[in-house]
Tab-separated table of C-alpha atoms in Angstrom:
chain	number	residue	atom	x	y	z
A	1	MET	CA	53.965	87.641	-72.679
A	2	ARG	CA	52.812	88.715	-76.236
A	3	LEU	CA	49.900	89.665	-78.159
A	4	ARG	CA	49.572	91.445	-81.427
A	5	ALA	CA	47.568	94.069	-82.275
A	6	LEU	CA	44.642	93.553	-84.663
A	7	VAL	CA	45.017	96.052	-87.376
A	8	LEU	CA	41.162	95.555	-87.216
A	9	LEU	CA	38.919	92.795	-85.430
A	10	GLY	CA	37.247	92.273	-88.193
A	11	ALA	CA	39.734	91.447	-90.561
A	12	LEU	CA	42.112	89.692	-92.163
A	13	THR	CA	45.530	89.809	-88.835
A	14	ALA	CA	48.467	87.510	-89.771
A	15	CYS	CA	50.077	85.333	-87.229
A	16	PHE	CA	53.705	86.710	-85.339
A	17	ASP	CA	55.865	84.207	-84.910
A	18	GLU	CA	57.292	85.684	-81.706
A	19	PRO	CA	57.024	83.983	-78.329
A	20	ALA	CA	54.635	84.777	-75.634
A	21	LEU	CA	56.084	85.056	-72.307
A	22	ASP	CA	53.929	83.143	-69.983
A	23	ASP	CA	53.623	83.401	-65.978
A	24	GLU	CA	53.091	80.601	-64.630
A	25	THR	CA	55.312	82.354	-61.655
A	26	ALA	CA	52.090	85.755	-61.420
A	27	THR	CA	49.977	84.203	-59.140
A	28	LEU	CA	46.605	85.492	-57.730
A	29	SER	CA	44.702	83.744	-54.689
A	30	ALA	CA	41.753	81.598	-55.739
A	31	GLY	CA	39.579	84.259	-54.581
A	32	ALA	CA	41.269	86.838	-56.762
A	33	LYS	CA	41.368	84.379	-59.638
A	34	ARG	CA	37.125	83.541	-59.502
A	35	GLY	CA	37.015	87.313	-59.113
A	36	VAL	CA	38.327	87.545	-62.335
A	37	SER	CA	36.953	83.918	-63.976
A	38	ASP	CA	33.526	85.148	-63.269
A	39	ARG	CA	34.164	88.761	-64.865
A	40	ILE	CA	35.322	86.647	-67.869
A	41	LYS	CA	32.152	84.841	-67.611
A	42	ALA	CA	29.982	87.322	-67.480
A	43	ILE	CA	30.998	89.111	-70.567
A	44	ALA	CA	32.044	85.589	-72.290
A	45	ALA	CA	28.058	85.530	-71.903
A	46	GLN	CA	26.891	88.499	-73.622
A	47	TYR	CA	29.045	87.700	-76.545
A	48	GLY	CA	25.919	84.958	-77.117
A	49	SER	CA	29.289	82.353	-75.417
A	50	ALA	CA	27.758	78.632	-73.325
A	51	ASN	CA	31.707	78.112	-73.513
A	52	PRO	CA	33.693	80.730	-70.813
A	53	LEU	CA	36.588	78.589	-70.603
A	54	VAL	CA	38.298	79.116	-74.057
A	55	PHE	CA	38.207	82.522	-72.998
A	56	ALA	CA	39.584	82.480	-69.877
A	57	GLY	CA	42.684	79.919	-70.265
A	58	VAL	CA	44.431	82.582	-72.831
A	59	PRO	CA	45.056	85.071	-70.331
A	60	ASN	CA	45.696	82.650	-67.782
A	61	HIS	CA	48.390	80.875	-68.997
A	62	GLU	CA	49.606	84.766	-70.782
A	63	THR	CA	49.462	85.830	-66.450
A	64	GLY	CA	48.090	83.840	-64.189
A	65	LEU	CA	45.144	86.904	-64.218
A	66	VAL	CA	46.857	88.990	-63.574
A	67	GLN	CA	45.821	92.832	-64.588
A	68	CYS	CA	47.245	95.158	-62.153
A	69	TRP	CA	51.469	95.461	-61.406
A	70	ALA	CA	51.276	95.140	-57.842
A	71	ASP	CA	49.920	91.478	-58.470
A	72	ALA	CA	53.711	90.559	-60.190
A	73	PRO	CA	56.098	93.210	-59.026
A	74	TYR	CA	58.811	91.462	-61.134
A	75	HIS	CA	57.408	92.410	-64.526
A	76	CYS	CA	56.940	95.412	-66.002
A	77	GLN	CA	55.376	98.674	-64.758
A	78	GLY	CA	52.552	99.356	-67.788
A	79	PRO	CA	50.590	102.844	-68.470
A	80	TYR	CA	47.989	104.331	-65.000
A	81	SER	CA	45.086	102.516	-64.729
A	82	ALA	CA	42.468	103.944	-62.412
A	83	TYR	CA	41.183	99.619	-62.314
A	84	CYS	CA	44.242	99.033	-60.745
A	85	GLY	CA	44.692	102.484	-58.811
A	86	GLY	CA	48.432	101.886	-59.834
A	87	PRO	CA	50.625	100.782	-63.073
A	88	VAL	CA	48.673	98.015	-65.374
A	89	LEU	CA	50.866	94.852	-65.571
A	90	ALA	CA	53.474	95.286	-68.868
A	91	GLY	CA	55.188	92.142	-69.613
A	92	SER	CA	59.038	92.136	-68.707
A	93	GLY	CA	59.920	89.648	-71.970
A	94	ASP	CA	60.330	92.174	-74.647
A	95	GLY	CA	63.576	94.364	-73.251
A	96	ALA	CA	64.001	96.839	-70.640
A	97	CYS	CA	61.075	98.146	-69.420
A	98	HIS	CA	62.099	101.348	-70.030
A	99	LEU	CA	61.145	100.768	-73.564
A	100	GLN	CA	57.120	100.638	-72.859
A	101	ARG	CA	56.838	97.547	-75.045
A	102	GLY	CA	55.612	94.938	-72.822
A	103	GLY	CA	52.223	93.694	-73.316
A	104	LEU	CA	48.731	95.661	-71.544
A	105	GLY	CA	46.255	93.668	-68.689
A	106	ILE	CA	45.356	89.886	-68.200
A	107	TYR	CA	45.253	89.311	-71.869
A	108	GLN	CA	49.151	91.116	-72.863
A	109	PHE	CA	47.783	93.121	-75.827
A	110	ASP	CA	51.076	94.403	-77.098
A	111	ALA	CA	51.140	96.475	-80.722
A	112	GLY	CA	54.230	97.795	-79.903
A	113	THR	CA	54.759	100.972	-77.324
A	114	HIS	CA	52.916	101.499	-74.898
A	115	ALA	CA	51.520	104.018	-76.377
A	116	GLN	CA	51.145	102.519	-80.134
A	117	THR	CA	49.024	99.328	-77.683
A	118	LEU	CA	46.681	101.811	-76.186
A	119	ALA	CA	46.093	103.632	-79.996
A	120	ALA	CA	45.252	100.481	-81.624
A	121	TYR	CA	42.872	98.727	-79.167
A	122	GLY	CA	41.991	101.682	-76.406
A	123	HIS	CA	42.618	102.748	-73.581
A	124	GLY	CA	39.525	100.626	-71.945
A	125	ILE	CA	42.275	97.825	-71.570
A	126	LEU	CA	43.352	99.603	-69.049
A	127	ASP	CA	40.542	98.544	-66.756
A	128	LEU	CA	39.583	95.174	-65.864
A	129	ASP	CA	35.792	94.232	-67.718
A	130	GLY	CA	38.141	96.642	-70.612
A	131	ASN	CA	40.722	94.178	-71.444
A	132	VAL	CA	38.355	90.692	-70.695
A	133	TRP	CA	36.559	92.847	-73.831
A	134	SER	CA	39.252	92.565	-75.868
A	135	GLY	CA	39.921	89.480	-74.763
A	136	VAL	CA	37.094	88.130	-76.091
A	137	GLN	CA	37.098	89.384	-79.594
A	138	THR	CA	40.078	89.357	-79.641
A	139	ILE	CA	40.264	85.152	-79.716
A	140	ILE	CA	36.942	85.356	-81.710
A	141	THR	CA	38.978	86.656	-84.258
A	142	LYS	CA	42.109	85.059	-84.251
A	143	VAL	CA	39.575	81.975	-83.906
A	144	ARG	CA	37.591	82.911	-87.400
A	145	HIS	CA	40.337	83.498	-89.302
A	146	CYS	CA	43.945	81.443	-87.985
A	147	PRO	CA	43.800	79.295	-91.320
A	148	ASN	CA	43.949	76.438	-89.084
A	149	THR	CA	40.146	76.646	-88.416
A	150	PRO	CA	36.749	75.858	-90.238
A	151	TRP	CA	35.387	78.995	-92.429
A	152	PHE	CA	33.137	80.631	-90.649
A	153	PRO	CA	30.644	83.577	-91.979
A	154	ASN	CA	30.347	85.984	-89.188
A	155	ASP	CA	31.268	86.537	-85.472
A	156	ALA	CA	28.474	83.775	-84.474
A	157	ALA	CA	29.729	81.453	-86.572
A	158	VAL	CA	32.543	82.061	-84.290
A	159	VAL	CA	30.748	81.567	-80.992
A	160	ALA	CA	28.652	78.711	-81.198
A	161	TRP	CA	31.899	76.245	-82.669
A	162	LEU	CA	34.014	77.967	-80.027
A	163	GLY	CA	30.867	76.015	-77.935
A	164	ALA	CA	31.522	73.283	-78.831
A	165	ALA	CA	35.026	72.934	-78.115
A	166	THR	CA	35.213	71.992	-75.054
A	167	PRO	CA	38.535	69.548	-73.598
A	168	GLY	CA	38.406	66.738	-75.162
A	169	THR	CA	36.915	67.384	-78.257
A	170	GLY	CA	38.135	67.835	-81.983
A	171	GLU	CA	37.979	71.442	-81.823
A	172	TYR	CA	39.134	72.239	-78.650
A	173	GLU	CA	42.138	70.023	-79.979
A	174	THR	CA	41.629	73.086	-82.974
A	175	PHE	CA	41.514	75.715	-80.754
A	176	LEU	CA	44.497	74.578	-79.107
A	177	THR	CA	46.000	75.088	-82.386
A	178	ALA	CA	44.651	78.310	-83.711
A	179	MET	CA	46.152	80.228	-79.993
A	180	ALA	CA	50.003	78.585	-80.387
A	181	TRP	CA	49.808	79.766	-83.642
A	182	CYS	CA	47.140	82.796	-84.702
A	183	TYR	CA	47.186	84.358	-80.603
A	184	ASN	CA	50.799	83.756	-79.467
A	185	GLY	CA	52.364	83.953	-83.087
A	186	CYS	CA	53.661	80.192	-83.541
A	187	SER	CA	53.360	78.611	-86.064
A	188	PRO	CA	52.844	73.778	-86.205
A	189	THR	CA	55.975	74.402	-89.217
A	190	GLY	CA	57.738	78.128	-88.173
A	191	CYS	CA	58.041	77.071	-84.576
A	192	SER	CA	59.555	75.005	-83.053
A	193	ASN	CA	57.709	75.068	-79.848
A	194	HIS	CA	53.750	75.044	-81.045
A	195	TRP	CA	53.507	71.408	-78.656
A	196	ALA	CA	55.125	72.920	-76.081
A	197	VAL	CA	53.101	76.475	-76.387
A	198	ARG	CA	50.387	74.323	-77.202
A	199	GLU	CA	49.918	72.340	-73.705
A	200	LYS	CA	50.616	75.910	-71.996
A	201	TYR	CA	47.484	76.714	-73.538
A	202	ARG	CA	45.944	73.711	-71.991
A	203	SER	CA	47.568	73.202	-69.079
A	204	GLY	CA	46.455	77.138	-68.199
A	205	ALA	CA	42.091	75.702	-68.802
A	206	GLN	CA	42.970	72.312	-66.548
A	207	GLN	CA	43.963	75.014	-64.025
A	208	LEU	CA	41.263	76.653	-64.012
A	209	ILE	CA	39.102	73.735	-63.587
A	210	ASP	CA	41.180	72.079	-60.864
A	211	LEU	CA	40.369	75.283	-59.719
A	212	PHE	CA	37.669	75.507	-58.919
A	213	GLY	CA	35.670	72.503	-60.506
A	214	TRP	CA	33.161	71.022	-64.658
A	215	ASP	CA	30.004	72.560	-63.098
A	216	TYR	CA	31.435	76.063	-62.212
A	217	TRP	CA	32.494	76.805	-66.278
A	218	TYR	CA	29.403	74.552	-68.243
A	219	GLY	CA	26.791	74.063	-65.291
A	220	ASN	CA	24.633	75.766	-62.944
A	221	GLY	CA	26.938	75.031	-59.907
A	222	ASP	CA	26.468	72.700	-57.128
A	223	CYS	CA	22.676	71.409	-56.737
A	224	GLY	CA	21.705	73.905	-59.852
A	225	SER	CA	21.872	76.887	-57.638
A	226	GLY	CA	24.881	78.675	-59.472
A	227	PHE	CA	27.182	78.269	-56.647
A	228	SER	CA	30.286	76.480	-56.560
A	229	THR	CA	32.156	74.352	-53.435
A	230	VAL	CA	36.106	73.773	-54.301
A	231	TYR	CA	39.527	72.418	-53.074
A	232	GLY	CA	38.378	70.739	-48.882
A	233	ILE	CA	35.370	72.592	-47.633
A	234	ARG	CA	33.695	70.192	-51.067
A	235	ALA	CA	34.894	66.755	-49.679
A	236	LYS	CA	33.699	68.313	-45.711
A	237	TRP	CA	30.454	69.365	-47.765
A	238	GLU	CA	30.143	65.976	-49.835
A	239	SER	CA	30.722	64.452	-46.035
A	240	LEU	CA	27.418	65.770	-44.649
A	241	GLY	CA	25.210	65.080	-47.768
A	242	GLY	CA	25.837	67.482	-49.998
A	243	CYS	CA	23.483	68.602	-51.456
A	244	ALA	CA	21.077	67.038	-49.355
A	245	TRP	CA	22.013	68.865	-46.659
A	246	GLY	CA	22.476	72.642	-47.738
A	247	ALA	CA	23.261	74.153	-51.791
A	248	PRO	CA	25.803	77.222	-51.552
A	249	VAL	CA	24.111	79.741	-51.012
A	250	THR	CA	27.595	82.055	-52.579
A	251	ASN	CA	31.526	80.901	-53.720
A	252	GLU	CA	33.739	79.216	-52.306
A	253	SER	CA	35.449	82.745	-50.761
A	254	ASP	CA	39.653	84.046	-49.680
A	255	ALA	CA	39.307	84.255	-45.885
A	256	ALA	CA	41.146	85.611	-43.008
A	257	TYR	CA	44.983	83.647	-43.510
A	258	GLY	CA	44.558	81.848	-46.111
A	259	GLY	CA	41.646	80.191	-45.581
A	260	ARG	CA	38.151	79.345	-47.264
A	261	PHE	CA	34.520	79.989	-46.442
A	262	ASN	CA	31.231	78.852	-48.367
A	263	HIS	CA	27.880	80.219	-47.107
A	264	PHE	CA	24.845	77.095	-47.739
A	265	ASP	CA	20.775	77.253	-47.760
A	266	ASN	CA	20.258	75.759	-44.387
A	267	GLY	CA	21.562	78.528	-42.596
A	268	ALA	CA	25.341	76.970	-42.201
A	269	SER	CA	28.448	77.469	-42.980
A	270	ILE	CA	32.033	75.931	-43.291
A	271	TYR	CA	34.505	77.645	-43.208
A	272	TRP	CA	37.858	76.001	-44.369
A	273	THR	CA	42.349	76.325	-43.226
A	274	GLU	CA	45.286	74.485	-43.547
A	275	TRP	CA	45.741	73.484	-39.267
A	276	THR	CA	41.972	73.585	-38.148
A	277	ALA	CA	40.132	71.682	-41.435
A	278	ALA	CA	36.778	72.175	-42.675
A	279	HIS	CA	34.794	72.623	-40.360
A	280	GLU	CA	30.718	73.709	-40.225
A	281	VAL	CA	28.879	76.617	-38.183
A	282	HIS	CA	25.302	77.208	-37.685
A	283	GLY	CA	22.009	78.058	-35.659
A	284	ALA	CA	22.418	80.105	-32.864
A	285	ILE	CA	26.369	80.127	-32.605
A	286	ARG	CA	27.061	80.866	-35.185
A	287	GLU	CA	24.372	83.617	-35.063
A	288	ARG	CA	27.039	84.615	-32.738
A	289	TRP	CA	30.532	84.005	-34.161
A	290	ALA	CA	29.006	86.185	-36.979
A	291	ALA	CA	28.239	89.302	-34.403
A	292	LEU	CA	31.715	89.298	-32.809
A	293	GLY	CA	33.617	89.357	-36.496
A	294	TRP	CA	33.846	85.870	-37.623
A	295	GLU	CA	37.409	84.462	-37.781
A	296	TRP	CA	38.389	87.968	-37.625
A	297	SER	CA	37.145	87.303	-34.097
A	298	TRP	CA	38.672	86.448	-30.661
A	299	LEU	CA	37.632	82.616	-31.729
A	300	GLY	CA	39.179	82.312	-34.634
A	301	TYR	CA	38.138	79.474	-37.221
A	302	PRO	CA	36.023	76.714	-35.679
A	303	ILE	CA	38.488	73.622	-34.807
A	304	SER	CA	34.643	71.074	-34.508
A	305	ASP	CA	31.359	70.751	-36.080
A	306	GLU	CA	28.728	71.386	-33.582
A	307	TYR	CA	27.916	68.917	-31.101
A	308	THR	CA	26.177	67.859	-28.410
A	309	TYR	CA	26.767	67.028	-24.624
A	310	ASP	CA	24.735	66.782	-21.246
A	311	GLY	CA	26.097	69.803	-19.108
A	312	THR	CA	24.413	69.279	-16.133
A	313	PRO	CA	28.086	68.806	-15.008
A	314	TRP	CA	29.125	71.565	-15.791
A	315	GLY	CA	26.098	73.623	-14.595
A	316	MET	CA	23.998	73.965	-18.096
A	317	GLN	CA	20.784	72.806	-18.123
A	318	GLY	CA	19.991	69.995	-20.483
A	319	ILE	CA	21.367	68.989	-23.875
A	320	VAL	CA	24.158	72.053	-25.370
A	321	ALA	CA	25.479	72.410	-28.544
A	322	GLU	CA	28.623	73.535	-28.684
A	323	SER	CA	31.579	74.976	-31.209
A	324	GLU	CA	35.170	75.015	-30.340
A	325	PHE	CA	36.697	77.639	-32.307
A	326	GLU	CA	40.754	78.316	-31.597
A	327	GLY	CA	40.191	80.852	-28.997
A	328	GLY	CA	37.578	79.588	-27.107
A	329	TRP	CA	33.764	77.664	-27.319
A	330	LEU	CA	30.504	78.211	-28.011
A	331	SER	CA	28.041	77.449	-26.179
A	332	TYR	CA	23.866	77.647	-26.651
A	333	VAL	CA	21.388	76.341	-23.402
A	334	PHE	CA	18.506	74.478	-25.667
A	335	ALA	CA	16.326	74.817	-21.947
A	336	THR	CA	16.899	78.480	-22.049
A	337	GLY	CA	18.421	80.146	-25.018
A	338	GLU	CA	21.342	80.294	-23.342
A	339	LEU	CA	24.423	81.957	-25.226
A	340	VAL	CA	27.123	80.507	-22.885
A	341	GLU	CA	31.101	82.196	-24.778
A	342	TRP	CA	34.648	80.322	-23.214
A	343	PRO	CA	37.377	81.514	-23.908
A	344	ARG	CA	40.646	79.632	-23.980
């Protein structure tokens, strides 16, 4: 994971033939990656970029979007980071950790030793937002001055050009070459694995498309809400009617024990785990489950959608709505408004 520091961000920078140590094993949860991606999108937007994926795919290849050593402790410890509450991630591909030569943070800034890197880039890169700000600017500068890219009069022209560099375009292929050549230091003629490195940057971006969907990066979320569903929740949501059923009011996020959830504007939620699949909860039953502590409560996760039946044989008056959970049932009696808890 190596990235040479720019002497001056606005100056022409050399392309160093030093391979990056891509870290496909340094994984964050999808929810944690979503949080980092949200910050990259927000900061890229402040540069005027309509294509945040080009700024996110690079660090996803470099580090799996890991900023803090605690999330990848098999690599080296960098300097203390208040954001991390401990060491920032440092690359382990530049020799023994005690040499303190690994790149720092999700973009793996590297100007030599850790002290030299901080002198070149500033201590702000120890914070996630600071690392992203510097990462976005560095990619812009690398693209502007790499030998394979068009001539650009200024950074604004680079940002505009990158806006068209979406996967599947010629601009995107040019961008991948620039990243392998002038971000990673592996030139097409001087580096035997240039094309393999180039494809790893493609893979870093594609993984983020697979995780969060095309609309997350290039659209306005599901139903124009600005929020998106993915994974098993998306399939369930679509089976219920998609936007006609309800638009998400949150991005899909991590829940307890590796689960996932989304809330929707119809007052419903969908929760998913590998062992329960995805199920919706709504109305009074959802309100009681929330009051009890959601999936952290004694009920656990829902294992059915809400269904109705005649509760008279069980001592309830008329039609009952019910949801089954891992730990029991919640039943709502329409005639009386009573909500009954049934432990398993």
